[in-house]
mmCIF file of C-alpha atoms in Angstrom:
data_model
loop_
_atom_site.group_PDB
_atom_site.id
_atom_site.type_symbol
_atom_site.label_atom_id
_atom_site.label_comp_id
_atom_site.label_asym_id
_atom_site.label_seq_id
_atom_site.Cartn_x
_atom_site.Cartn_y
_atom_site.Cartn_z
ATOM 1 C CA UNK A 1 -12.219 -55.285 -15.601
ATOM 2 C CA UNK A 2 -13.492 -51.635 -15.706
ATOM 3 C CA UNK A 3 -16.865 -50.734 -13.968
ATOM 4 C CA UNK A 4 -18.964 -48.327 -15.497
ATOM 5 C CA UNK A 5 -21.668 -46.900 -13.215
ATOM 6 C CA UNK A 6 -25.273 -47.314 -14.792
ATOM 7 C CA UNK A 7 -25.276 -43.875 -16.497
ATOM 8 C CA UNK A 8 -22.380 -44.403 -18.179
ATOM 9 C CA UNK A 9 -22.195 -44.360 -22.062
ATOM 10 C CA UNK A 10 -25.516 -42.455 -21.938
ATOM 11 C CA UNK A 11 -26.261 -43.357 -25.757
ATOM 12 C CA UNK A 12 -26.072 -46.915 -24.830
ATOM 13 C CA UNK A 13 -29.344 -48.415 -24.219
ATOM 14 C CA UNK A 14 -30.179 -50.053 -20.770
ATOM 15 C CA UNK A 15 -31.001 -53.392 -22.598
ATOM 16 C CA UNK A 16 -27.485 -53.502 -24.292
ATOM 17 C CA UNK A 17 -25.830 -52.770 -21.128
ATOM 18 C CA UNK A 18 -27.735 -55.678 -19.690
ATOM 19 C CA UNK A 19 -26.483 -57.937 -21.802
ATOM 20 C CA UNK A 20 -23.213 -56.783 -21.305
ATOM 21 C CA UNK A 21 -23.233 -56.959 -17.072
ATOM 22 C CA UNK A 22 -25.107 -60.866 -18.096
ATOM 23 C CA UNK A 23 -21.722 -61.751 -20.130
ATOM 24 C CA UNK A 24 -23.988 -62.831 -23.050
ATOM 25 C CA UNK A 25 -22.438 -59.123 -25.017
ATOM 26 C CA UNK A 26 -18.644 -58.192 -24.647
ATOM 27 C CA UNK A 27 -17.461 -55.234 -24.520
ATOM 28 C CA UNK A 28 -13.868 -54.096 -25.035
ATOM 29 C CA UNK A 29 -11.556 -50.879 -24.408
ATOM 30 C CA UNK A 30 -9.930 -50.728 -27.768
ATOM 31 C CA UNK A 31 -6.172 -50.817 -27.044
ATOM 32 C CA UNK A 32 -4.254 -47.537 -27.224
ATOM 33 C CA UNK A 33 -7.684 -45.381 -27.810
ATOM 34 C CA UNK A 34 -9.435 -45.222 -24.245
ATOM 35 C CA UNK A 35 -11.893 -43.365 -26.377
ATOM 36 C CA UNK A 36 -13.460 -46.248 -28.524
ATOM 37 C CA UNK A 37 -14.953 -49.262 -27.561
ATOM 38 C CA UNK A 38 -15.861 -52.945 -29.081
ATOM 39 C CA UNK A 39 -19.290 -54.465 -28.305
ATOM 40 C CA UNK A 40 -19.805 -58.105 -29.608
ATOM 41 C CA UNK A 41 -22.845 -59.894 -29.791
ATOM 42 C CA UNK A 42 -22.914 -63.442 -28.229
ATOM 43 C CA UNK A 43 -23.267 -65.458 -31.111
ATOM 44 C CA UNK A 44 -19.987 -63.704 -32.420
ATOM 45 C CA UNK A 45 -22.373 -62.621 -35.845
ATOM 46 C CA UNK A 46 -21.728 -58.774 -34.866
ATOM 47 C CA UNK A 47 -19.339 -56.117 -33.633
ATOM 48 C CA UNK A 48 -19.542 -52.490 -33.107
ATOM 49 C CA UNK A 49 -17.711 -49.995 -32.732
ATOM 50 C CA UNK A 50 -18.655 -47.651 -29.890
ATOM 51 C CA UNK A 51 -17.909 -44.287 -28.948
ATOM 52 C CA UNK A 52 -16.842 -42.693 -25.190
ATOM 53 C CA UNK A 53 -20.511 -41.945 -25.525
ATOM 54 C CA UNK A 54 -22.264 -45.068 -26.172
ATOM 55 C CA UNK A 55 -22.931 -44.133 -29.590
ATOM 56 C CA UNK A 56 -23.409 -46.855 -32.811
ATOM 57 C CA UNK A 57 -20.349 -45.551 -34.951
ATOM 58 C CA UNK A 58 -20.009 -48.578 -37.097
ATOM 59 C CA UNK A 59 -20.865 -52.537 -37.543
ATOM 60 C CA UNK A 60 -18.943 -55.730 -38.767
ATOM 61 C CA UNK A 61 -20.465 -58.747 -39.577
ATOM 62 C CA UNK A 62 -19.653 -61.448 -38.135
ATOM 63 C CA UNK A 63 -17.199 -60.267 -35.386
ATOM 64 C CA UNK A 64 -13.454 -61.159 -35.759
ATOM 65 C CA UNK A 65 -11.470 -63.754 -34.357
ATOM 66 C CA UNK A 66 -9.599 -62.522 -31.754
ATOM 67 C CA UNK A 67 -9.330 -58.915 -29.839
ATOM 68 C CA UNK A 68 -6.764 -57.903 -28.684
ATOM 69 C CA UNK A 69 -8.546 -55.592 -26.176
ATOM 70 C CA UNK A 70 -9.838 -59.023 -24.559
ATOM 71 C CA UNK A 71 -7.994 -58.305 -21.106
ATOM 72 C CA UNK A 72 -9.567 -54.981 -20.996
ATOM 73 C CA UNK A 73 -13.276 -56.089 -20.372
ATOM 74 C CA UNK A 74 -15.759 -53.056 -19.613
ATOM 75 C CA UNK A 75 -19.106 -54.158 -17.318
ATOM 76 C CA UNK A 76 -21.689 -51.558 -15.425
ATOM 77 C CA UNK A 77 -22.883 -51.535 -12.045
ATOM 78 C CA UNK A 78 -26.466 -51.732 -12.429
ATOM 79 C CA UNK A 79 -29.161 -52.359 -9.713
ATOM 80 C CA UNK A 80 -32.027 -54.671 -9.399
ATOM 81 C CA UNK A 81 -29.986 -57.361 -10.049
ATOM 82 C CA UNK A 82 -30.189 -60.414 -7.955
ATOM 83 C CA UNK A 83 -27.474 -59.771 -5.138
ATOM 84 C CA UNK A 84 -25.755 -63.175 -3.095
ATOM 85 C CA UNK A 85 -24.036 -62.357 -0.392
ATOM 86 C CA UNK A 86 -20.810 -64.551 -0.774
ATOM 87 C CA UNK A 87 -17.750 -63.809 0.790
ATOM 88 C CA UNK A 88 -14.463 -65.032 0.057
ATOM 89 C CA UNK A 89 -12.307 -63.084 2.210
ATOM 90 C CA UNK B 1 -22.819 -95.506 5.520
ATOM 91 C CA UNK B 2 -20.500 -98.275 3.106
ATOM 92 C CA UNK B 3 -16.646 -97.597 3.115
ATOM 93 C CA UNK B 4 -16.128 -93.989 2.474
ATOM 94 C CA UNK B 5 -13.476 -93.074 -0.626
ATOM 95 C CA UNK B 6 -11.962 -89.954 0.856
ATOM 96 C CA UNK B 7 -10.997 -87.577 -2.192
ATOM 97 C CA UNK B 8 -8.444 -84.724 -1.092
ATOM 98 C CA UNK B 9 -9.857 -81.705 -3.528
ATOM 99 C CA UNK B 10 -6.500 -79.978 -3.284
ATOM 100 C CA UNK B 11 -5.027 -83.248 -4.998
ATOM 101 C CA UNK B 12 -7.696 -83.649 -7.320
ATOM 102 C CA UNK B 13 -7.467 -82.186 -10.944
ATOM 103 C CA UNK B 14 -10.529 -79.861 -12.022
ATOM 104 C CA UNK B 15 -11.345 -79.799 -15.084
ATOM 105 C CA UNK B 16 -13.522 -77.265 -17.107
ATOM 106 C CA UNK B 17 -14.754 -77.350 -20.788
ATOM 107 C CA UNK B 18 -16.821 -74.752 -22.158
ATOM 108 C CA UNK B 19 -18.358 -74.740 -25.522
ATOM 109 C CA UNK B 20 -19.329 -70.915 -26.068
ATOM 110 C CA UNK B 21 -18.457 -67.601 -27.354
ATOM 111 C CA UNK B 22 -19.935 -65.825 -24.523
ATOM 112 C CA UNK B 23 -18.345 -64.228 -21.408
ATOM 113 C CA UNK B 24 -20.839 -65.477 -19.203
ATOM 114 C CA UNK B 25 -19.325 -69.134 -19.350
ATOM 115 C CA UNK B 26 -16.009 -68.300 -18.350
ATOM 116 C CA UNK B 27 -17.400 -66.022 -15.649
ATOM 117 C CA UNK B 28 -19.053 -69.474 -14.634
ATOM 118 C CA UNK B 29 -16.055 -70.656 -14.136
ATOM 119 C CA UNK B 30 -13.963 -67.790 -12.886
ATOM 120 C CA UNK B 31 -16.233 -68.037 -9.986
ATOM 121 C CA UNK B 32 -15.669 -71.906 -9.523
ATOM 122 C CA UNK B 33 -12.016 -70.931 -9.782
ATOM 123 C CA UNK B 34 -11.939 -68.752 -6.903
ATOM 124 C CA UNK B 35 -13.856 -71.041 -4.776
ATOM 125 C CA UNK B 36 -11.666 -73.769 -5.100
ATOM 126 C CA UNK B 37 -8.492 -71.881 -4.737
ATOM 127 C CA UNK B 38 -10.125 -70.673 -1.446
ATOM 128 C CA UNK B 39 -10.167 -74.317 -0.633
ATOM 129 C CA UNK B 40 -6.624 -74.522 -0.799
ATOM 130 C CA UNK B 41 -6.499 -76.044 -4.560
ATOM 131 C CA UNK B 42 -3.447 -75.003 -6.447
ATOM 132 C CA UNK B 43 -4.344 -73.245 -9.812
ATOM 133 C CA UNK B 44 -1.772 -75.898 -11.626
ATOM 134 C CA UNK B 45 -4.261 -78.637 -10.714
ATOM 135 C CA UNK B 46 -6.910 -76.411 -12.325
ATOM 136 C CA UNK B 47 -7.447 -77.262 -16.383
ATOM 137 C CA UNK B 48 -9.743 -74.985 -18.511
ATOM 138 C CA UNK B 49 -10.863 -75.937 -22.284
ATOM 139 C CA UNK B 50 -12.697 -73.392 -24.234
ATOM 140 C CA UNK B 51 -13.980 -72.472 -28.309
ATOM 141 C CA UNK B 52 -13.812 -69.004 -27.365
ATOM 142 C CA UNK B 53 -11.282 -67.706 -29.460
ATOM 143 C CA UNK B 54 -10.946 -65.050 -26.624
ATOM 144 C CA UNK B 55 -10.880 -67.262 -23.465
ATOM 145 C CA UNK B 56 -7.207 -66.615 -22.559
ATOM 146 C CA UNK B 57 -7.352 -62.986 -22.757
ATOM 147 C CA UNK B 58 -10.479 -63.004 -20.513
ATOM 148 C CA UNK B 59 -9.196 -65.350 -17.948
ATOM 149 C CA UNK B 60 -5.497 -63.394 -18.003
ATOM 150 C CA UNK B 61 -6.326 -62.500 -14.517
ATOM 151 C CA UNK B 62 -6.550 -66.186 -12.658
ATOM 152 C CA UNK B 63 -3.024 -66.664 -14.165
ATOM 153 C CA UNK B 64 -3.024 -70.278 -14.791
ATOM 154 C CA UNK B 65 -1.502 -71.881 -17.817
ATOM 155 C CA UNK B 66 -3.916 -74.498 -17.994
ATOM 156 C CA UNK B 67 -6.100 -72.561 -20.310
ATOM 157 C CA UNK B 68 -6.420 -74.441 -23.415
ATOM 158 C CA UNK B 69 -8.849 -74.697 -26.787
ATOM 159 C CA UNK B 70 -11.530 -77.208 -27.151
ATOM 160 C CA UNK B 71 -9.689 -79.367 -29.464
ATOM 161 C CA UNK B 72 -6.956 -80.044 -26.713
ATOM 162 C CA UNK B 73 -8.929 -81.812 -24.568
ATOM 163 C CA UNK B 74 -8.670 -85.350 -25.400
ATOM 164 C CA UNK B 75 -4.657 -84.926 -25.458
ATOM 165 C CA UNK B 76 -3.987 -83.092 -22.335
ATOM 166 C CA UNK B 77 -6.136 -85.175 -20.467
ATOM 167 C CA UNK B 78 -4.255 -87.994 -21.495
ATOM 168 C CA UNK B 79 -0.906 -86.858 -20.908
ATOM 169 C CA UNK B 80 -1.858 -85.780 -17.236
ATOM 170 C CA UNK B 81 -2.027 -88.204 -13.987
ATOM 171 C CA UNK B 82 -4.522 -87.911 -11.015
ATOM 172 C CA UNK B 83 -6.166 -90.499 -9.257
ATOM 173 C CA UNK B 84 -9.335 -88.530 -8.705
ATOM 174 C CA UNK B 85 -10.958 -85.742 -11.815
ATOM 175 C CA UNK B 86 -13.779 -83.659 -11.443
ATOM 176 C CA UNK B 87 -14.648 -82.560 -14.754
ATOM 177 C CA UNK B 88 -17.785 -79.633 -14.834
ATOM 178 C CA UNK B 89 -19.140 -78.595 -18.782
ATOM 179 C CA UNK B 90 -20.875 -75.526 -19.161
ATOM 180 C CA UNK B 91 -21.195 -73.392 -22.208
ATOM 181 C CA UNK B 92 -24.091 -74.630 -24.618
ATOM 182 C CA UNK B 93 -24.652 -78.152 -25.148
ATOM 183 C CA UNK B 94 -27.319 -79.538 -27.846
ATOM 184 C CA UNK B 95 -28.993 -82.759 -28.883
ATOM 185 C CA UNK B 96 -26.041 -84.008 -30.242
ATOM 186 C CA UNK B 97 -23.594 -83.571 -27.154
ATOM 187 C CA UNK B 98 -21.307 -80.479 -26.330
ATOM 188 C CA UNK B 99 -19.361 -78.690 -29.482
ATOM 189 C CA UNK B 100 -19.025 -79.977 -33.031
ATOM 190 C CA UNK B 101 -18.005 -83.922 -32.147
ATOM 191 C CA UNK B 102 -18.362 -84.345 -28.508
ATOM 192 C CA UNK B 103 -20.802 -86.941 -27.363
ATOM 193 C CA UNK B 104 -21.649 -89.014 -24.149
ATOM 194 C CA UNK B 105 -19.048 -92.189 -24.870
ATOM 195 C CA UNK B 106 -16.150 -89.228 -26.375
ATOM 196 C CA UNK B 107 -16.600 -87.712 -22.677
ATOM 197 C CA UNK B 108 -16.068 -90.683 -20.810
ATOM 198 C CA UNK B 109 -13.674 -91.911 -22.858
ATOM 199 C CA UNK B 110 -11.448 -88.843 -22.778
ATOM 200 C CA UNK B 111 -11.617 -88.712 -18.848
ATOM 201 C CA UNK B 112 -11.078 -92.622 -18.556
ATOM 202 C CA UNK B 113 -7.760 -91.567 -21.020
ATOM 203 C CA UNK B 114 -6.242 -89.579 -17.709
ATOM 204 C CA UNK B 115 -3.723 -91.719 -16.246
ATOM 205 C CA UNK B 116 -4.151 -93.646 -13.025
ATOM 206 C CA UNK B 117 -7.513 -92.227 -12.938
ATOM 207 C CA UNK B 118 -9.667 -94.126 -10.203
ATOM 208 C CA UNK B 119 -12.556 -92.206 -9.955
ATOM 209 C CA UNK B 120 -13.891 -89.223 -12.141
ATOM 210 C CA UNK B 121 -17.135 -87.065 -11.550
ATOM 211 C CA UNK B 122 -18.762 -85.373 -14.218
ATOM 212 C CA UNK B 123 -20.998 -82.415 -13.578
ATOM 213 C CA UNK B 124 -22.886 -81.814 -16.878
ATOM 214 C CA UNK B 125 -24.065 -78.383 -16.407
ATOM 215 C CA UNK B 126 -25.269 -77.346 -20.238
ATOM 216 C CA UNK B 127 -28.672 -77.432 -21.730
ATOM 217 C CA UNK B 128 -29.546 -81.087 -23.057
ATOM 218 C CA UNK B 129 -27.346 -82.535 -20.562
ATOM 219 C CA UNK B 130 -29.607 -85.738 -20.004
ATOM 220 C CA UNK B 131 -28.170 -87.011 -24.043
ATOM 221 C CA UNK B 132 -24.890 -87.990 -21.496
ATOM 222 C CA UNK B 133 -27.231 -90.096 -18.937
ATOM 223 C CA UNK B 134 -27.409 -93.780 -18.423
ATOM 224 C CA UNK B 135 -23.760 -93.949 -19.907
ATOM 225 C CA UNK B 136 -21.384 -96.947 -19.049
ATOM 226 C CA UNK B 137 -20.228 -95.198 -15.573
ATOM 227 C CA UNK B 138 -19.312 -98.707 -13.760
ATOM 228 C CA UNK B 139 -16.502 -100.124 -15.037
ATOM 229 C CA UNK B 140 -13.032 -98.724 -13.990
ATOM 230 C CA UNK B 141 -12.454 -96.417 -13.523
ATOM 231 C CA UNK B 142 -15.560 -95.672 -11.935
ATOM 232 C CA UNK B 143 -17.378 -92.445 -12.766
ATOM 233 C CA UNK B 144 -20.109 -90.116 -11.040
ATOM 234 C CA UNK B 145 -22.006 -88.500 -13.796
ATOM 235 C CA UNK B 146 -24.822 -85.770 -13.026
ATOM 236 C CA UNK B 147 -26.619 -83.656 -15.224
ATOM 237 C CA UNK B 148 -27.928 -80.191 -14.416
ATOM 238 C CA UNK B 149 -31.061 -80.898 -16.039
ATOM 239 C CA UNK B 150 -32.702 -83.730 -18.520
ATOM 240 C CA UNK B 151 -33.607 -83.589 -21.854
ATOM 241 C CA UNK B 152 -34.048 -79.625 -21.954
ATOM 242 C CA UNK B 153 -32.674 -76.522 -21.367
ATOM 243 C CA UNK B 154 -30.227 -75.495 -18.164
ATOM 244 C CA UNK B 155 -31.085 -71.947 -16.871
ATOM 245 C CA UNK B 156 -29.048 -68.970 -15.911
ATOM 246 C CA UNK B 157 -30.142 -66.037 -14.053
ATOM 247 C CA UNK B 158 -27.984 -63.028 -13.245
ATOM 248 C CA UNK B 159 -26.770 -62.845 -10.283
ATOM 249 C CA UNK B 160 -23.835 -60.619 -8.489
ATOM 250 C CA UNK B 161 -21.441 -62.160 -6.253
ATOM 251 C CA UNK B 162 -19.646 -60.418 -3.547
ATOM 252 C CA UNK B 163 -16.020 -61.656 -3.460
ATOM 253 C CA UNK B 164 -14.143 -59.330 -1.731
ATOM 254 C CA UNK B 165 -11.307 -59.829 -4.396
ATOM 255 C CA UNK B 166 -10.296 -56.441 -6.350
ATOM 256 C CA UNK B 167 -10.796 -56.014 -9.671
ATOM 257 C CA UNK B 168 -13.811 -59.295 -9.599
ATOM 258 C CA UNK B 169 -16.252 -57.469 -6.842
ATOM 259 C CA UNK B 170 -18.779 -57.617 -7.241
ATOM 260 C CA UNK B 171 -19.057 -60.907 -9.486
ATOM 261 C CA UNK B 172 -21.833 -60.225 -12.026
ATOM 262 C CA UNK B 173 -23.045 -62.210 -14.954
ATOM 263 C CA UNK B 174 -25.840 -64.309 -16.245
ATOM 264 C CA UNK B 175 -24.958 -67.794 -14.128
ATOM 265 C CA UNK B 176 -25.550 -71.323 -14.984
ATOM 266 C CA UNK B 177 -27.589 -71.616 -11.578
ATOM 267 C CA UNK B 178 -26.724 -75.469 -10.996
ATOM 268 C CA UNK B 179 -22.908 -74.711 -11.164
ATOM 269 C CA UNK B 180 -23.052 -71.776 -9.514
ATOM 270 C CA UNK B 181 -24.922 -73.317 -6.522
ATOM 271 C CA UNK B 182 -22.533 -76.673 -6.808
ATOM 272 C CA UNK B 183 -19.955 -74.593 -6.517
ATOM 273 C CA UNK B 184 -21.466 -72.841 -3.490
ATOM 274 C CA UNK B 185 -21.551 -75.823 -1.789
ATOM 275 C CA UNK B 186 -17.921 -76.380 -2.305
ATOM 276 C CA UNK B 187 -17.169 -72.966 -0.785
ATOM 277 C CA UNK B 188 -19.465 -73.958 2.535
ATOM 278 C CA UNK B 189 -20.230 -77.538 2.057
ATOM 279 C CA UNK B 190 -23.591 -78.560 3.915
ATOM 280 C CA UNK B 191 -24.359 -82.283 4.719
ATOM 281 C CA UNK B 192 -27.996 -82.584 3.097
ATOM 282 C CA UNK B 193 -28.516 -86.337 3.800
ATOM 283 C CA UNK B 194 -27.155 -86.295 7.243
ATOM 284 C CA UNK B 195 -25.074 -89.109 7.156
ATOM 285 C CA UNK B 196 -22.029 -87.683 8.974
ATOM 286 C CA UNK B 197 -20.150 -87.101 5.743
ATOM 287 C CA UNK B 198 -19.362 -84.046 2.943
ATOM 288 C CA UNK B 199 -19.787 -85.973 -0.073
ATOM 289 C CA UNK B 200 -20.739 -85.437 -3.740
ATOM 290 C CA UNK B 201 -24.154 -86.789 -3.336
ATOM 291 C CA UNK B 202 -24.462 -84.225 -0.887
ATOM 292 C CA UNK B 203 -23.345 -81.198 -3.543
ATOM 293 C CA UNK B 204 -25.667 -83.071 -6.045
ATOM 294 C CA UNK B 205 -28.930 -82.544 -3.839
ATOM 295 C CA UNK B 206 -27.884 -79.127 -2.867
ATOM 296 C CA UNK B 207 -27.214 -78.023 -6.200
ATOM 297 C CA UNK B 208 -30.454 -79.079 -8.014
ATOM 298 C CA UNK B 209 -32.419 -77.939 -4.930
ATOM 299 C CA UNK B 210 -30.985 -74.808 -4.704
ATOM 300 C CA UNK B 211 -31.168 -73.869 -8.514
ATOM 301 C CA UNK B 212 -34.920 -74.989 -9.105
ATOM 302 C CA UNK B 213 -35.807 -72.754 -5.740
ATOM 303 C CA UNK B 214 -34.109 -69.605 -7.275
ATOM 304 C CA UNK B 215 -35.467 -70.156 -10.587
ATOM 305 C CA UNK B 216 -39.144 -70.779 -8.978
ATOM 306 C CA UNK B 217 -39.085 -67.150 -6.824
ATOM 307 C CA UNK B 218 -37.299 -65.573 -10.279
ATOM 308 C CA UNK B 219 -40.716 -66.441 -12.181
ATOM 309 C CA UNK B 220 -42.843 -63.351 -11.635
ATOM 310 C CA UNK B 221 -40.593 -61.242 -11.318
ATOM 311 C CA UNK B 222 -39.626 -62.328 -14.914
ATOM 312 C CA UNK B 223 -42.815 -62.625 -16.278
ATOM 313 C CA UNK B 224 -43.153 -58.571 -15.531
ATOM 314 C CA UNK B 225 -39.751 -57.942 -17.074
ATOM 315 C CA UNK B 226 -41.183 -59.620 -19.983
ATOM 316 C CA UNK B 227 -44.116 -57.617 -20.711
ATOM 317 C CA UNK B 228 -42.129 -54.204 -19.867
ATOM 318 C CA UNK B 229 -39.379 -55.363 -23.014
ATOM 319 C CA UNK B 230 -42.080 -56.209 -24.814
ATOM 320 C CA UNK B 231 -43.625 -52.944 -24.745
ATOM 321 C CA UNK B 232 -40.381 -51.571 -25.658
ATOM 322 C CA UNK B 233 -39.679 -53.687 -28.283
ATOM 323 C CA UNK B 234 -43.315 -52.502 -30.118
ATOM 324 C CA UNK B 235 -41.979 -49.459 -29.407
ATOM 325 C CA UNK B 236 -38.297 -49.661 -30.716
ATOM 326 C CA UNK B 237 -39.497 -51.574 -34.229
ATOM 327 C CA UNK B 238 -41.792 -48.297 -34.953
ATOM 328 C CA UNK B 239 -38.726 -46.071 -34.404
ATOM 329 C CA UNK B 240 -36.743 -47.844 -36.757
ATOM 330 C CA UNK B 241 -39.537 -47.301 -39.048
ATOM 331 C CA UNK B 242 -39.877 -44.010 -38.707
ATOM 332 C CA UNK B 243 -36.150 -43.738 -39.296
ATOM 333 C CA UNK B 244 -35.998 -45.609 -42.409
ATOM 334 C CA UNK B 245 -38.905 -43.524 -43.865
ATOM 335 C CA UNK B 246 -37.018 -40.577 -42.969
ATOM 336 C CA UNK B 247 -34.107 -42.282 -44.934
ATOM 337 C CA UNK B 248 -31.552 -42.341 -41.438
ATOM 338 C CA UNK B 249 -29.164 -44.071 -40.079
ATOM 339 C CA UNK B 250 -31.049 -47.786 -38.273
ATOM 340 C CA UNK B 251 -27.854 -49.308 -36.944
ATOM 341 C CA UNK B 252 -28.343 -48.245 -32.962
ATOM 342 C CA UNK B 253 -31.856 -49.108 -33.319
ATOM 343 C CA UNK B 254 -31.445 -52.368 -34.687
ATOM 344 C CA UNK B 255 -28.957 -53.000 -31.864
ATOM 345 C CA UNK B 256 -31.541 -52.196 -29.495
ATOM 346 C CA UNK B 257 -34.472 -54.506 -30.832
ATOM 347 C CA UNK B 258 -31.739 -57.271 -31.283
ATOM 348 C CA UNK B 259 -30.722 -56.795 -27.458
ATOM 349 C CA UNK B 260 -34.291 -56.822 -26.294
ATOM 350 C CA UNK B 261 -34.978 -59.936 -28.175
ATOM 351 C CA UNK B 262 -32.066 -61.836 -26.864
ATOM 352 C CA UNK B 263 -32.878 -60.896 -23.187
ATOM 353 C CA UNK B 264 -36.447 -61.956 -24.055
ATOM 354 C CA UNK B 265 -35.503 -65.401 -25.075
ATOM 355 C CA UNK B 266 -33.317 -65.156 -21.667
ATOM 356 C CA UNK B 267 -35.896 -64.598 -19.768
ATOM 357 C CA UNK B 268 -38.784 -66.773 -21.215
ATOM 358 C CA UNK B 269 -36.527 -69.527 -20.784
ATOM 359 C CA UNK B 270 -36.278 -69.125 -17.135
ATOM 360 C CA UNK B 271 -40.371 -68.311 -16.824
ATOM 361 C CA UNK B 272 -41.149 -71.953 -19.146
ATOM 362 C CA UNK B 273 -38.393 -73.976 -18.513
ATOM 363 C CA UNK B 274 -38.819 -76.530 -15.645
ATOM 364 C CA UNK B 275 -35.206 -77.348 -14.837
ATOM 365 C CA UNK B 276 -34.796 -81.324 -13.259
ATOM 366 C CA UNK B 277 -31.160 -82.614 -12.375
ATOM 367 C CA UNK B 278 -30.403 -86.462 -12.217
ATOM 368 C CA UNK B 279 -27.484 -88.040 -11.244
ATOM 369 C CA UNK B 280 -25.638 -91.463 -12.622
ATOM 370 C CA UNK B 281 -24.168 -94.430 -10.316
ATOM 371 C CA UNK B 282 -25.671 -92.765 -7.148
ATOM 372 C CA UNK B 283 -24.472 -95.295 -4.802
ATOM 373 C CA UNK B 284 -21.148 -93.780 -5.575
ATOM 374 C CA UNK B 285 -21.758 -90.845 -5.298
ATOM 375 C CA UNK B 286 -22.535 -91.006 -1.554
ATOM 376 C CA UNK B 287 -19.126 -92.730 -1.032
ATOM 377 C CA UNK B 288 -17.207 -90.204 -2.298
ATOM 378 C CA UNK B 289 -16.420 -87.979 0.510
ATOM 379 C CA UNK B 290 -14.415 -84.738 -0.199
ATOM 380 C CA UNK B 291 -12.239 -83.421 1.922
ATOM 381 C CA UNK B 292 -12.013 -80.190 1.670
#
């Protein structure tokens, strides 16, 4: 999994990139293009295509089947989240 | 205390179903995952059944073959042998059961199906799980079935998990709060009742406790969260109108006011939603000791 830090993909709103640390949104490297991303919406009735920037380049309704970018899962470090202080080591 | 029935967890298959498209329900149980291969349980004993078309791409990392679709579950589970199952749902459940067919009697019937099965304990973790209660749980083999809460909804709250594991730490992701803390219990079981003995009643109390006290303290800090995406919601909807009059592009807009919505209905679930566990054939319950 690939951590972003907060004030990555600037264009990307803080609510979207929420949803994404929640797991409710996924969001994909695109295989072979480090440069594009694929943001799906929970209920599977979206995707989008987003740039290095967090830019909207382009929508699909509903989301396909299958990505093959699945392994490559992008999440953000954001703060005020809840912390529990497990440790498995 | 009657006769304890010592179950070895590291001999024990555990089961997982999820009914979901979302990440969040896998990350529910990547996290039980880790705990119980802490405790010494070896990933083949470890079964996971999800509708996410997606699943075994996302859980590529825990490297167990056990990861199968939804539809498997009634034959794998009968082509496998274990005296004891623990079988845990999350993912979205509904009035009619868990996924497209799946009701109380299909569940018990499909664990019953595993062979030499003596005991099985179901942890119903999904909204609505109360339509499974006061199911036939007493004829053999015996089952312990709980639900994470009645006749309503089951709440998740983020919450990041320090693992100490690279690539998974932190843990973050919206968690199903009863599963999350039954699974805590697992890594550092507690005896609640004080009877001497680690057993499932134990994980039960500590579970339900534990999620209804984090969702109580999470209430006002929600209900502020609330009003502050509400404000931005107001003001993302007159943006997009001021867009369209301007005849430009709406699509990262829309995103936006369809992100704050869905973390709204998130979050006024947690700030309305009383969440109350109960638990089926109790008496058993308190015999089952784990060993872990």
């Amino acid at each position: 999994m690939i951590t972003m830090p907060a004030e990555g993909m600037p264009e990307l709103s803080m609510e979207v990139k929420r949803l994404v640390v929640d797991g409710v949104y996924s969001l994909f490297q695109i295989d072979n293009d480090s440069h594009s991303y694929m943001l799906v919406t929970g209920d599977r009735s979206k995707s989008y295509t987003i740039s290095e920037s967090g830019s909207v380049v382009s929508v699909s309704q509903p989301a396909q089947n299958v990505y093959p970018g699945a392994a490559h899962l992008v999440t953000f470090k954001l703060d005020n989240i809840h912390s529990m202080n497990f440790n498995f080591s | 205390m009657d006769a304890s029935i010592k179950v070895a967890c590291s001999s024990t298959s555990w089961i997982f179903l999820s009914y979901s498209d979302e990440r969040r329900h896998l990350l529910d149980i990547v996290f039980a995952t880790l705990v119980l291969l802490k405790r010494g349980v070896d990933i083949s004993n470890i079964y996971i059944f999800s509708s996410d078309p997606n699943a075994a791409g996302i859980l590529s990392g825990l490297d167990n073959s056990n990861v199968y679709k939804l539809d498997q579950f009634d034959s794998v589970l009968a082509s496998i042998s274990y005296t004891h199952a623990f079988v845990t749902i999350t993912g979205h459940g509904s009035p009619n059961g868990v996924g497209q067919n799946m009701r109380s009697a299909d569940l018990s019937k499909g664990v019953r199906s595993i062979q030499n099965l003596e005991i099985g304990v179901l942890a119903l973790c999904q909204c609505f799980a109360g339509v499974f209660n006061f199911s036939e749980a007493y004829s053999d083999p015996k089952l312990v079935v709980m639900g994470a809460t009645n006749l309503s909804l089951s709440i998740s709250s983020t919450v990041s998990v320090s693992t100490g594991i690279p690539g998974v730490d932190p843990l973050t992701w919206c968690s199903n709060l009863f599963m999350m803390h039954f699974f805590d219990w697992m890594r550092q079981p507690i005896d609640i009742d004080g009877d001497g003995h680690l057993t499932v009643l134990d994980a039960y109390k500590y579970a339900g406790a534990f999620a209804h006290d984090r969702v109580s303290k999470a209430k006002s800090e929600v209900f502020v969260e609330i009003q502050d995406l509400s404000a931005k919601l107001t003001q993302q909807r007159a943006h997009k109108a001021t867009l369209e009059q301007a005849g430009l592009e709406t699509l990262a807009v829309e995103l936006d006011i369809s992100s704050i919505l869905t973390l709204m209905d998130n979050k006024l679930s947690v700030l309305h939603t009383s969440q109350e566990p109960w638990l089926l054939n109790a008496n058993l319950s308190r015999k089952v000791e784990l060993i872990l």
